[in-house]
C-alpha atoms as an extended CHARMM CRD file, in Angstrom:
* protein
*
       235  EXT
         1         1  MET       CA           -236.6510000000        0.3030000000      -56.6010000000  PROA      1               0.0000000000
         2         2  GLY       CA           -236.2280000000       -3.5450000000      -56.3690000000  PROA      2               0.0000000000
         3         3  ARG       CA           -237.5260000000       -5.1390000000      -59.5090000000  PROA      3               0.0000000000
         4         4  HSD       CA           -240.5660000000       -7.4740000000      -59.0720000000  PROA      4               0.0000000000
         5         5  PHE       CA           -240.1560000000      -10.5150000000      -61.3050000000  PROA      5               0.0000000000
         6         6  TYR       CA           -243.6110000000      -12.3000000000      -62.2280000000  PROA      6               0.0000000000
         7         7  PHE       CA           -244.1110000000      -15.9280000000      -61.3770000000  PROA      7               0.0000000000
         8         8  GLU       CA           -247.4490000000      -17.6130000000      -62.1310000000  PROA      8               0.0000000000
         9         9  GLU       CA           -247.5210000000      -19.1870000000      -58.5280000000  PROA      9               0.0000000000
        10        10  ILE       CA           -245.0700000000      -16.7340000000      -56.6210000000  PROA      10              0.0000000000
        11        11  ALA       CA           -246.9580000000      -13.3020000000      -55.6880000000  PROA      11              0.0000000000
        12        12  ASN       CA           -244.0380000000      -11.1890000000      -53.8310000000  PROA      12              0.0000000000
        13        13  PHE       CA           -240.7500000000      -12.2270000000      -55.5560000000  PROA      13              0.0000000000
        14        14  ARG       CA           -238.3250000000       -9.0950000000      -55.7080000000  PROA      14              0.0000000000
        15        15  ASP       CA           -234.7410000000       -8.2630000000      -56.5090000000  PROA      15              0.0000000000
        16        16  LEU       CA           -233.0690000000       -6.3680000000      -53.4270000000  PROA      16              0.0000000000
        17        17  GLY       CA           -230.7170000000       -4.5850000000      -55.9410000000  PROA      17              0.0000000000
        18        18  GLY       CA           -231.5600000000       -1.3830000000      -57.6500000000  PROA      18              0.0000000000
        19        19  TYR       CA           -231.5520000000        0.7420000000      -54.2870000000  PROA      19              0.0000000000
        20        20  ASN       CA           -229.7160000000        3.9040000000      -53.7290000000  PROA      20              0.0000000000
        21        21  THR       CA           -227.4130000000        4.2310000000      -51.0410000000  PROA      21              0.0000000000
        22        22  LYS       CA           -226.6290000000        7.7350000000      -49.1270000000  PROA      22              0.0000000000
        23        23  LYS       CA           -223.4910000000        7.8810000000      -51.3010000000  PROA      23              0.0000000000
        24        24  GLY       CA           -225.2840000000        7.6340000000      -54.6080000000  PROA      24              0.0000000000
        25        25  GLU       CA           -224.3010000000        4.1110000000      -55.4240000000  PROA      25              0.0000000000
        26        26  ILE       CA           -226.8260000000        1.5650000000      -56.7280000000  PROA      26              0.0000000000
        27        27  LEU       CA           -227.0340000000       -1.6630000000      -55.3110000000  PROA      27              0.0000000000
        28        28  LYS       CA           -226.3910000000       -4.7860000000      -58.0220000000  PROA      28              0.0000000000
        29        29  GLU       CA           -229.1500000000       -6.6500000000      -59.2060000000  PROA      29              0.0000000000
        30        30  GLY       CA           -229.3680000000      -10.3110000000      -59.8060000000  PROA      30              0.0000000000
        31        31  LYS       CA           -227.6180000000      -11.3440000000      -56.5390000000  PROA      31              0.0000000000
        32        32  ILE       CA           -230.1540000000      -11.4120000000      -53.8110000000  PROA      32              0.0000000000
        33        33  PHE       CA           -233.5350000000      -11.8330000000      -53.9030000000  PROA      33              0.0000000000
        34        34  ARG       CA           -236.5570000000      -11.5240000000      -51.6970000000  PROA      34              0.0000000000
        35        35  SER       CA           -239.9580000000      -13.3880000000      -51.8940000000  PROA      35              0.0000000000
        36        36  SER       CA           -243.2720000000      -14.8000000000      -50.3900000000  PROA      36              0.0000000000
        37        37  MET       CA           -243.8000000000      -18.5840000000      -50.0630000000  PROA      37              0.0000000000
        38        38  LEU       CA           -242.3180000000      -20.3870000000      -53.1090000000  PROA      38              0.0000000000
        39        39  TYR       CA           -245.4960000000      -22.1840000000      -54.5920000000  PROA      39              0.0000000000
        40        40  GLY       CA           -245.6200000000      -24.2670000000      -57.7180000000  PROA      40              0.0000000000
        41        41  PRO       CA           -243.6450000000      -24.4460000000      -59.6210000000  PROA      41              0.0000000000
        42        42  THR       CA           -245.1730000000      -24.2020000000      -63.0270000000  PROA      42              0.0000000000
        43        43  LYS       CA           -243.1860000000      -24.7620000000      -66.2260000000  PROA      43              0.0000000000
        44        44  HSD       CA           -242.9940000000      -20.9270000000      -66.7880000000  PROA      44              0.0000000000
        45        45  ASP       CA           -241.7930000000      -20.5410000000      -63.2520000000  PROA      45              0.0000000000
        46        46  LYS       CA           -239.1400000000      -23.3600000000      -63.2820000000  PROA      46              0.0000000000
        47        47  GLN       CA           -237.9820000000      -21.7440000000      -66.3430000000  PROA      47              0.0000000000
        48        48  LYS       CA           -237.4950000000      -18.3330000000      -64.8080000000  PROA      48              0.0000000000
        49        49  TRP       CA           -236.2570000000      -19.7300000000      -61.6800000000  PROA      49              0.0000000000
        50        50  GLU       CA           -233.5230000000      -21.5240000000      -63.7660000000  PROA      50              0.0000000000
        51        51  GLN       CA           -232.6020000000      -18.1400000000      -65.7510000000  PROA      51              0.0000000000
        52        52  LEU       CA           -232.1870000000      -16.4370000000      -62.3930000000  PROA      52              0.0000000000
        53        53  GLY       CA           -229.5080000000      -19.0200000000      -61.3870000000  PROA      53              0.0000000000
        54        54  ILE       CA           -230.5420000000      -19.0640000000      -57.6990000000  PROA      54              0.0000000000
        55        55  ASN       CA           -228.5260000000      -21.8310000000      -55.7840000000  PROA      55              0.0000000000
        56        56  THR       CA           -229.5080000000      -21.1590000000      -52.3080000000  PROA      56              0.0000000000
        57        57  ILE       CA           -232.8180000000      -21.0470000000      -50.4170000000  PROA      57              0.0000000000
        58        58  ILE       CA           -233.0680000000      -19.4180000000      -46.8930000000  PROA      58              0.0000000000
        59        59  ASP       CA           -236.5020000000      -20.2760000000      -45.6520000000  PROA      59              0.0000000000
        60        60  LEU       CA           -237.5070000000      -18.2810000000      -42.9300000000  PROA      60              0.0000000000
        61        61  ARG       CA           -240.5780000000      -20.0600000000      -41.8640000000  PROA      61              0.0000000000
        62        62  ALA       CA           -241.2490000000      -21.7080000000      -38.4220000000  PROA      62              0.0000000000
        63        63  PRO       CA           -241.1630000000      -25.5960000000      -38.2630000000  PROA      63              0.0000000000
        64        64  LYS       CA           -244.8870000000      -25.9540000000      -37.9960000000  PROA      64              0.0000000000
        65        65  GLU       CA           -245.2810000000      -23.9390000000      -41.3620000000  PROA      65              0.0000000000
        66        66  LEU       CA           -242.6560000000      -26.3000000000      -42.9720000000  PROA      66              0.0000000000
        67        67  ILE       CA           -244.7100000000      -29.4430000000      -42.0130000000  PROA      67              0.0000000000
        68        68  ARG       CA           -247.7790000000      -28.0090000000      -43.3290000000  PROA      68              0.0000000000
        69        69  GLU       CA           -246.3420000000      -26.6080000000      -46.5310000000  PROA      69              0.0000000000
        70        70  PRO       CA           -242.9010000000      -28.3500000000      -47.5690000000  PROA      70              0.0000000000
        71        71  ASN       CA           -240.9910000000      -25.9150000000      -49.8260000000  PROA      71              0.0000000000
        72        72  PRO       CA           -241.3400000000      -27.0700000000      -53.4860000000  PROA      72              0.0000000000
        73        73  TYR       CA           -238.3890000000      -25.4490000000      -54.6040000000  PROA      73              0.0000000000
        74        74  GLU       CA           -236.0730000000      -27.2440000000      -52.2680000000  PROA      74              0.0000000000
        75        75  GLY       CA           -234.7550000000      -29.7780000000      -54.8390000000  PROA      75              0.0000000000
        76        76  PHE       CA           -233.9350000000      -27.2060000000      -57.3400000000  PROA      76              0.0000000000
        77        77  VAL       CA           -230.8100000000      -25.9180000000      -55.3150000000  PROA      77              0.0000000000
        78        78  SER       CA           -227.8370000000      -26.9970000000      -53.6110000000  PROA      78              0.0000000000
        79        79  ILE       CA           -228.2080000000      -25.3250000000      -50.2420000000  PROA      79              0.0000000000
        80        80  TYR       CA           -231.5580000000      -25.0450000000      -48.5260000000  PROA      80              0.0000000000
        81        81  GLU       CA           -231.4630000000      -23.9460000000      -45.0030000000  PROA      81              0.0000000000
        82        82  ASN       CA           -234.2070000000      -23.2070000000      -42.6730000000  PROA      82              0.0000000000
        83        83  VAL       CA           -233.7160000000      -20.1500000000      -40.3840000000  PROA      83              0.0000000000
        84        84  ASN       CA           -236.4560000000      -19.8310000000      -37.6880000000  PROA      84              0.0000000000
        85        85  LEU       CA           -237.0230000000      -16.2320000000      -36.7010000000  PROA      85              0.0000000000
        86        86  SER       CA           -240.1990000000      -17.2710000000      -34.6700000000  PROA      86              0.0000000000
        87        87  GLY       CA           -238.1460000000      -18.6570000000      -32.1150000000  PROA      87              0.0000000000
        88        88  GLY       CA           -240.0100000000      -20.7930000000      -29.5630000000  PROA      88              0.0000000000
        89        89  LYS       CA           -243.4070000000      -18.9330000000      -30.5520000000  PROA      89              0.0000000000
        90        90  ASP       CA           -244.9710000000      -20.3790000000      -33.9560000000  PROA      90              0.0000000000
        91        91  ALA       CA           -246.4320000000      -18.0390000000      -36.5320000000  PROA      91              0.0000000000
        92        92  GLY       CA           -249.4140000000      -17.2050000000      -34.7430000000  PROA      92              0.0000000000
        93        93  ARG       CA           -247.7930000000      -14.8610000000      -32.5210000000  PROA      93              0.0000000000
        94        94  SER       CA           -249.0390000000      -11.9880000000      -34.8220000000  PROA      94              0.0000000000
        95        95  GLY       CA           -252.5520000000      -12.7680000000      -34.2000000000  PROA      95              0.0000000000
        96        96  GLU       CA           -251.8410000000      -12.4960000000      -30.4290000000  PROA      96              0.0000000000
        97        97  LEU       CA           -250.4340000000       -8.9390000000      -30.9710000000  PROA      97              0.0000000000
        98        98  ALA       CA           -253.4640000000       -7.9680000000      -33.0740000000  PROA      98              0.0000000000
        99        99  LYS       CA           -256.0340000000       -8.6680000000      -30.2290000000  PROA      99              0.0000000000
       100       100  THR       CA           -254.2580000000       -6.2690000000      -27.7660000000  PROA      100             0.0000000000
       101       101  ALA       CA           -253.0830000000       -3.5320000000      -30.0930000000  PROA      101             0.0000000000
       102       102  ASN       CA           -254.2100000000        0.0400000000      -29.8670000000  PROA      102             0.0000000000
       103       103  ASN       CA           -253.0910000000        0.9000000000      -33.2940000000  PROA      103             0.0000000000
       104       104  PRO       CA           -252.6980000000       -0.6340000000      -36.9720000000  PROA      104             0.0000000000
       105       105  TYR       CA           -248.7510000000       -0.6380000000      -36.6350000000  PROA      105             0.0000000000
       106       106  PHE       CA           -248.4070000000       -3.5920000000      -34.0150000000  PROA      106             0.0000000000
       107       107  MET       CA           -246.2670000000       -5.5690000000      -36.1820000000  PROA      107             0.0000000000
       108       108  SER       CA           -243.2440000000       -3.3960000000      -35.5510000000  PROA      108             0.0000000000
       109       109  GLU       CA           -243.1220000000       -4.9540000000      -31.9690000000  PROA      109             0.0000000000
       110       110  ARG       CA           -243.2140000000       -8.4540000000      -33.8330000000  PROA      110             0.0000000000
       111       111  TYR       CA           -240.0960000000       -7.1750000000      -35.7080000000  PROA      111             0.0000000000
       112       112  LEU       CA           -238.2370000000       -6.3730000000      -32.7440000000  PROA      112             0.0000000000
       113       113  GLU       CA           -238.7660000000      -10.0780000000      -31.1700000000  PROA      113             0.0000000000
       114       114  TYR       CA           -237.3350000000      -11.3030000000      -34.4220000000  PROA      114             0.0000000000
       115       115  LEU       CA           -234.2500000000       -9.3610000000      -33.8650000000  PROA      115             0.0000000000
       116       116  LYS       CA           -233.6700000000      -11.3580000000      -30.4850000000  PROA      116             0.0000000000
       117       117  GLU       CA           -233.1480000000      -14.4990000000      -32.3900000000  PROA      117             0.0000000000
       118       118  LYS       CA           -229.5530000000      -13.8850000000      -32.5860000000  PROA      118             0.0000000000
       119       119  ASP       CA           -228.3150000000      -17.2690000000      -33.5630000000  PROA      119             0.0000000000
       120       120  GLU       CA           -230.9770000000      -17.5810000000      -36.4630000000  PROA      120             0.0000000000
       121       121  ILE       CA           -230.1400000000      -14.1970000000      -37.8150000000  PROA      121             0.0000000000
       122       122  ALA       CA           -226.4760000000      -14.9350000000      -37.5140000000  PROA      122             0.0000000000
       123       123  LYS       CA           -227.2050000000      -18.1260000000      -39.2440000000  PROA      123             0.0000000000
       124       124  ALA       CA           -228.6480000000      -16.3480000000      -42.0940000000  PROA      124             0.0000000000
       125       125  PHE       CA           -226.0870000000      -13.5690000000      -42.6600000000  PROA      125             0.0000000000
       126       126  HSD       CA           -223.3750000000      -16.2760000000      -42.4420000000  PROA      126             0.0000000000
       127       127  LEU       CA           -225.0320000000      -17.8880000000      -45.6530000000  PROA      127             0.0000000000
       128       128  PHE       CA           -225.1200000000      -14.4990000000      -47.3380000000  PROA      128             0.0000000000
       129       129  LEU       CA           -221.3300000000      -14.3440000000      -47.0420000000  PROA      129             0.0000000000
       130       130  GLU       CA           -220.7740000000      -18.1620000000      -47.7710000000  PROA      130             0.0000000000
       131       131  GLN       CA           -222.7650000000      -17.6150000000      -50.9090000000  PROA      131             0.0000000000
       132       132  LYS       CA           -221.8390000000      -14.3830000000      -52.0760000000  PROA      132             0.0000000000
       133       133  ASN       CA           -220.8010000000      -15.5890000000      -55.5020000000  PROA      133             0.0000000000
       134       134  THR       CA           -224.1400000000      -17.2670000000      -56.2190000000  PROA      134             0.0000000000
       135       135  PRO       CA           -227.6510000000      -15.7040000000      -56.4510000000  PROA      135             0.0000000000
       136       136  LEU       CA           -229.6420000000      -16.7160000000      -53.5860000000  PROA      136             0.0000000000
       137       137  VAL       CA           -233.4560000000      -16.0170000000      -52.2260000000  PROA      137             0.0000000000
       138       138  TYR       CA           -234.5410000000      -15.7320000000      -48.6830000000  PROA      138             0.0000000000
       139       139  HSD       CA           -238.4290000000      -15.6580000000      -48.0150000000  PROA      139             0.0000000000
       140       140  CYS       CA           -241.0950000000      -16.4990000000      -45.3560000000  PROA      140             0.0000000000
       141       141  SER       CA           -244.9240000000      -17.0040000000      -46.2170000000  PROA      141             0.0000000000
       142       142  ALA       CA           -245.7820000000      -13.6280000000      -47.3900000000  PROA      142             0.0000000000
       143       143  GLY       CA           -242.6800000000      -12.0460000000      -48.2400000000  PROA      143             0.0000000000
       144       144  LYS       CA           -243.3240000000       -9.1310000000      -45.5860000000  PROA      144             0.0000000000
       145       145  ASP       CA           -242.4110000000       -9.8280000000      -41.8060000000  PROA      145             0.0000000000
       146       146  ARG       CA           -239.6320000000      -11.9170000000      -41.3890000000  PROA      146             0.0000000000
       147       147  THR       CA           -238.2860000000      -11.4090000000      -44.9050000000  PROA      147             0.0000000000
       148       148  GLY       CA           -238.9680000000       -7.6850000000      -44.2140000000  PROA      148             0.0000000000
       149       149  VAL       CA           -236.6540000000       -7.5790000000      -41.4080000000  PROA      149             0.0000000000
       150       150  ILE       CA           -233.9840000000       -9.4320000000      -43.0570000000  PROA      150             0.0000000000
       151       151  SER       CA           -234.4060000000       -6.9030000000      -46.0050000000  PROA      151             0.0000000000
       152       152  TYR       CA           -234.1410000000       -3.8950000000      -43.4080000000  PROA      152             0.0000000000
       153       153  LEU       CA           -230.9380000000       -5.1470000000      -41.9450000000  PROA      153             0.0000000000
       154       154  LEU       CA           -229.3250000000       -5.8520000000      -45.5810000000  PROA      154             0.0000000000
       155       155  LEU       CA           -230.3410000000       -2.6660000000      -46.8190000000  PROA      155             0.0000000000
       156       156  SER       CA           -229.2830000000       -0.9840000000      -43.8600000000  PROA      156             0.0000000000
       157       157  LEU       CA           -225.7440000000       -2.5210000000      -43.9980000000  PROA      157             0.0000000000
       158       158  HSD       CA           -225.6710000000       -0.9000000000      -47.3580000000  PROA      158             0.0000000000
       159       159  ASP       CA           -226.5960000000        2.2640000000      -46.1150000000  PROA      159             0.0000000000
       160       160  VAL       CA           -229.6310000000        2.5840000000      -48.3020000000  PROA      160             0.0000000000
       161       161  LEU       CA           -231.7170000000        5.6630000000      -47.8930000000  PROA      161             0.0000000000
       162       162  LEU       CA           -234.5390000000        4.9620000000      -44.9040000000  PROA      162             0.0000000000
       163       163  ALA       CA           -237.1680000000        6.3560000000      -47.3960000000  PROA      163             0.0000000000
       164       164  GLU       CA           -236.2370000000        3.4710000000      -50.0900000000  PROA      164             0.0000000000
       165       165  ILE       CA           -236.1370000000        0.7180000000      -47.2130000000  PROA      165             0.0000000000
       166       166  VAL       CA           -239.7940000000        1.7210000000      -46.2440000000  PROA      166             0.0000000000
       167       167  ALA       CA           -240.7070000000        1.7080000000      -49.8690000000  PROA      167             0.0000000000
       168       168  ASP       CA           -239.2260000000       -1.7320000000      -50.4430000000  PROA      168             0.0000000000
       169       169  TYR       CA           -241.3210000000       -2.9040000000      -47.3780000000  PROA      169             0.0000000000
       170       170  GLN       CA           -244.4500000000       -1.1750000000      -48.3360000000  PROA      170             0.0000000000
       171       171  VAL       CA           -244.9600000000       -2.6100000000      -51.7020000000  PROA      171             0.0000000000
       172       172  SER       CA           -245.4530000000       -6.0710000000      -50.3670000000  PROA      172             0.0000000000
       173       173  TYR       CA           -249.2060000000       -5.5260000000      -49.7040000000  PROA      173             0.0000000000
       174       174  THR       CA           -249.6810000000       -4.4380000000      -53.4430000000  PROA      174             0.0000000000
       175       175  TYR       CA           -248.6880000000       -8.2030000000      -54.4990000000  PROA      175             0.0000000000
       176       176  ILE       CA           -249.8990000000      -10.2180000000      -51.6510000000  PROA      176             0.0000000000
       177       177  LYS       CA           -253.3830000000       -8.6680000000      -51.2020000000  PROA      177             0.0000000000
       178       178  GLN       CA           -255.1740000000      -10.7820000000      -54.0510000000  PROA      178             0.0000000000
       179       179  ASP       CA           -253.4080000000      -14.2370000000      -52.9010000000  PROA      179             0.0000000000
       180       180  SER       CA           -255.9900000000      -16.2570000000      -50.9860000000  PROA      180             0.0000000000
       181       181  ARG       CA           -253.1630000000      -18.6010000000      -50.1250000000  PROA      181             0.0000000000
       182       182  ILE       CA           -251.6220000000      -16.1010000000      -48.1470000000  PROA      182             0.0000000000
       183       183  LEU       CA           -254.2850000000      -13.5730000000      -46.7430000000  PROA      183             0.0000000000
       184       184  ASP       CA           -256.4560000000      -15.3100000000      -44.2130000000  PROA      184             0.0000000000
       185       185  PRO       CA           -259.7880000000      -13.5890000000      -43.9030000000  PROA      185             0.0000000000
       186       186  SER       CA           -260.4430000000      -14.7890000000      -40.5760000000  PROA      186             0.0000000000
       187       187  LYS       CA           -257.5170000000      -12.6750000000      -39.2830000000  PROA      187             0.0000000000
       188       188  ASN       CA           -256.8890000000       -9.0890000000      -38.4200000000  PROA      188             0.0000000000
       189       189  LEU       CA           -256.1950000000       -7.3010000000      -42.0410000000  PROA      189             0.0000000000
       190       190  ASN       CA           -253.4760000000       -5.2080000000      -40.2840000000  PROA      190             0.0000000000
       191       191  ILE       CA           -251.4550000000       -8.4250000000      -40.0890000000  PROA      191             0.0000000000
       192       192  TYR       CA           -251.1630000000       -8.3960000000      -43.6470000000  PROA      192             0.0000000000
       193       193  VAL       CA           -250.9460000000       -4.5980000000      -44.5730000000  PROA      193             0.0000000000
       194       194  SER       CA           -247.4520000000       -3.1860000000      -45.0700000000  PROA      194             0.0000000000
       195       195  PHE       CA           -247.8670000000        0.1020000000      -43.6440000000  PROA      195             0.0000000000
       196       196  PRO       CA           -245.0320000000        2.4900000000      -44.2330000000  PROA      196             0.0000000000
       197       197  GLU       CA           -245.3300000000        3.4690000000      -40.5970000000  PROA      197             0.0000000000
       198       198  THR       CA           -244.8740000000        0.1370000000      -39.3230000000  PROA      198             0.0000000000
       199       199  MET       CA           -241.2340000000       -0.0850000000      -40.8630000000  PROA      199             0.0000000000
       200       200  GLU       CA           -240.7060000000        3.5830000000      -39.7140000000  PROA      200             0.0000000000
       201       201  ILE       CA           -241.7140000000        2.8050000000      -35.9540000000  PROA      201             0.0000000000
       202       202  PHE       CA           -239.4830000000       -0.4480000000      -36.0560000000  PROA      202             0.0000000000
       203       203  HSD       CA           -236.6190000000        1.6760000000      -37.3980000000  PROA      203             0.0000000000
       204       204  LYS       CA           -237.0270000000        4.0070000000      -34.6680000000  PROA      204             0.0000000000
       205       205  GLU       CA           -237.0000000000        1.3900000000      -32.0690000000  PROA      205             0.0000000000
       206       206  PHE       CA           -234.1450000000       -0.4740000000      -33.4950000000  PROA      206             0.0000000000
       207       207  ILE       CA           -231.8180000000        2.7270000000      -33.2680000000  PROA      207             0.0000000000
       208       208  LYS       CA           -233.0070000000        3.4270000000      -29.7370000000  PROA      208             0.0000000000
       209       209  GLU       CA           -232.0770000000       -0.1280000000      -28.7590000000  PROA      209             0.0000000000
       210       210  TYR       CA           -228.6860000000       -0.8230000000      -30.9530000000  PROA      210             0.0000000000
       211       211  LYS       CA           -227.8000000000        2.6860000000      -31.9720000000  PROA      211             0.0000000000
       212       212  THR       CA           -226.1040000000        1.6440000000      -35.0640000000  PROA      212             0.0000000000
       213       213  ILE       CA           -226.4930000000       -1.3420000000      -37.6070000000  PROA      213             0.0000000000
       214       214  GLU       CA           -222.8110000000       -2.0440000000      -36.9010000000  PROA      214             0.0000000000
       215       215  ASN       CA           -223.7260000000       -2.1980000000      -33.2170000000  PROA      215             0.0000000000
       216       216  TYR       CA           -226.5440000000       -4.7980000000      -33.8310000000  PROA      216             0.0000000000
       217       217  PHE       CA           -224.0640000000       -7.1930000000      -35.9590000000  PROA      217             0.0000000000
       218       218  HSD       CA           -221.3330000000       -6.8300000000      -33.0380000000  PROA      218             0.0000000000
       219       219  HSD       CA           -224.4660000000       -7.8460000000      -30.8350000000  PROA      219             0.0000000000
       220       220  ILE       CA           -224.8570000000      -11.1440000000      -32.7690000000  PROA      220             0.0000000000
       221       221  ASP       CA           -221.2410000000      -11.5480000000      -32.6740000000  PROA      221             0.0000000000
       222       222  PHE       CA           -220.0670000000      -10.5070000000      -36.2800000000  PROA      222             0.0000000000
       223       223  SER       CA           -216.5380000000       -9.1400000000      -36.4660000000  PROA      223             0.0000000000
       224       224  ASP       CA           -215.4460000000       -6.0180000000      -38.0430000000  PROA      224             0.0000000000
       225       225  ASP       CA           -214.1670000000       -7.6370000000      -41.0850000000  PROA      225             0.0000000000
       226       226  GLU       CA           -217.3690000000       -9.6250000000      -41.2880000000  PROA      226             0.0000000000
       227       227  ILE       CA           -219.4930000000       -6.6630000000      -41.2740000000  PROA      227             0.0000000000
       228       228  THR       CA           -217.0960000000       -4.9290000000      -43.8010000000  PROA      228             0.0000000000
       229       229  GLU       CA           -217.6810000000       -7.9530000000      -45.8810000000  PROA      229             0.0000000000
       230       230  LEU       CA           -221.4850000000       -7.8740000000      -45.5330000000  PROA      230             0.0000000000
       231       231  LYS       CA           -221.4880000000       -4.2730000000      -46.7010000000  PROA      231             0.0000000000
       232       232  GLN       CA           -219.9570000000       -5.0100000000      -50.0360000000  PROA      232             0.0000000000
       233       233  LEU       CA           -222.3490000000       -7.8820000000      -50.6920000000  PROA      233             0.0000000000
       234       234  LEU       CA           -224.3390000000       -5.5760000000      -53.3090000000  PROA      234             0.0000000000
       235       235  LEU       CA           -221.6670000000       -3.2650000000      -54.3130000000  PROA      235             0.0000000000
């Protein structure tokens, strides 16, 4: 299970390493991190950040979110990139889905929409390749949805067991549910809950549409050599 790091102002900051592949390998820790919004920093949090040696931030939030809450950690890294998975729709799309949903797992539909943002996802994964020798973090607001889809792709590339991919997703709500800066009580709670079924449905639909993780990356114009390199990022 990916290790959770305690920050005073960041709720859902975790290592993507530590998971088991189907071949029995364990993903390396300390290289790629996933997170919720990087609030702060306090003195403690800045020291923790420096200890981790992170030099790249991939901010997955929509432009409207960046204006509302600029990233306070941008000045602490050499490379800061915005990758907008929301596309032409702002972050309020989840609320629209909640209004018409007939089950609590409607966020899986939103995740499939994120996959259509080919250029933006390709941008993120090219950054993973370019910065493979230094630690990096990618994050959105809650560190669950947009961050969860990037995590699904990364862990799938490494042939991580589906149960562990689901577990990595599911734990987010444990960390974010007490953070009033993330949870809006006026919205449908199911937007925030990381139901395991949501990721399982998303995975099922991903396989139905793209067949394999390799096919998806061919779809977003990655070469065989680049895909092979991505599969080695955490090994």
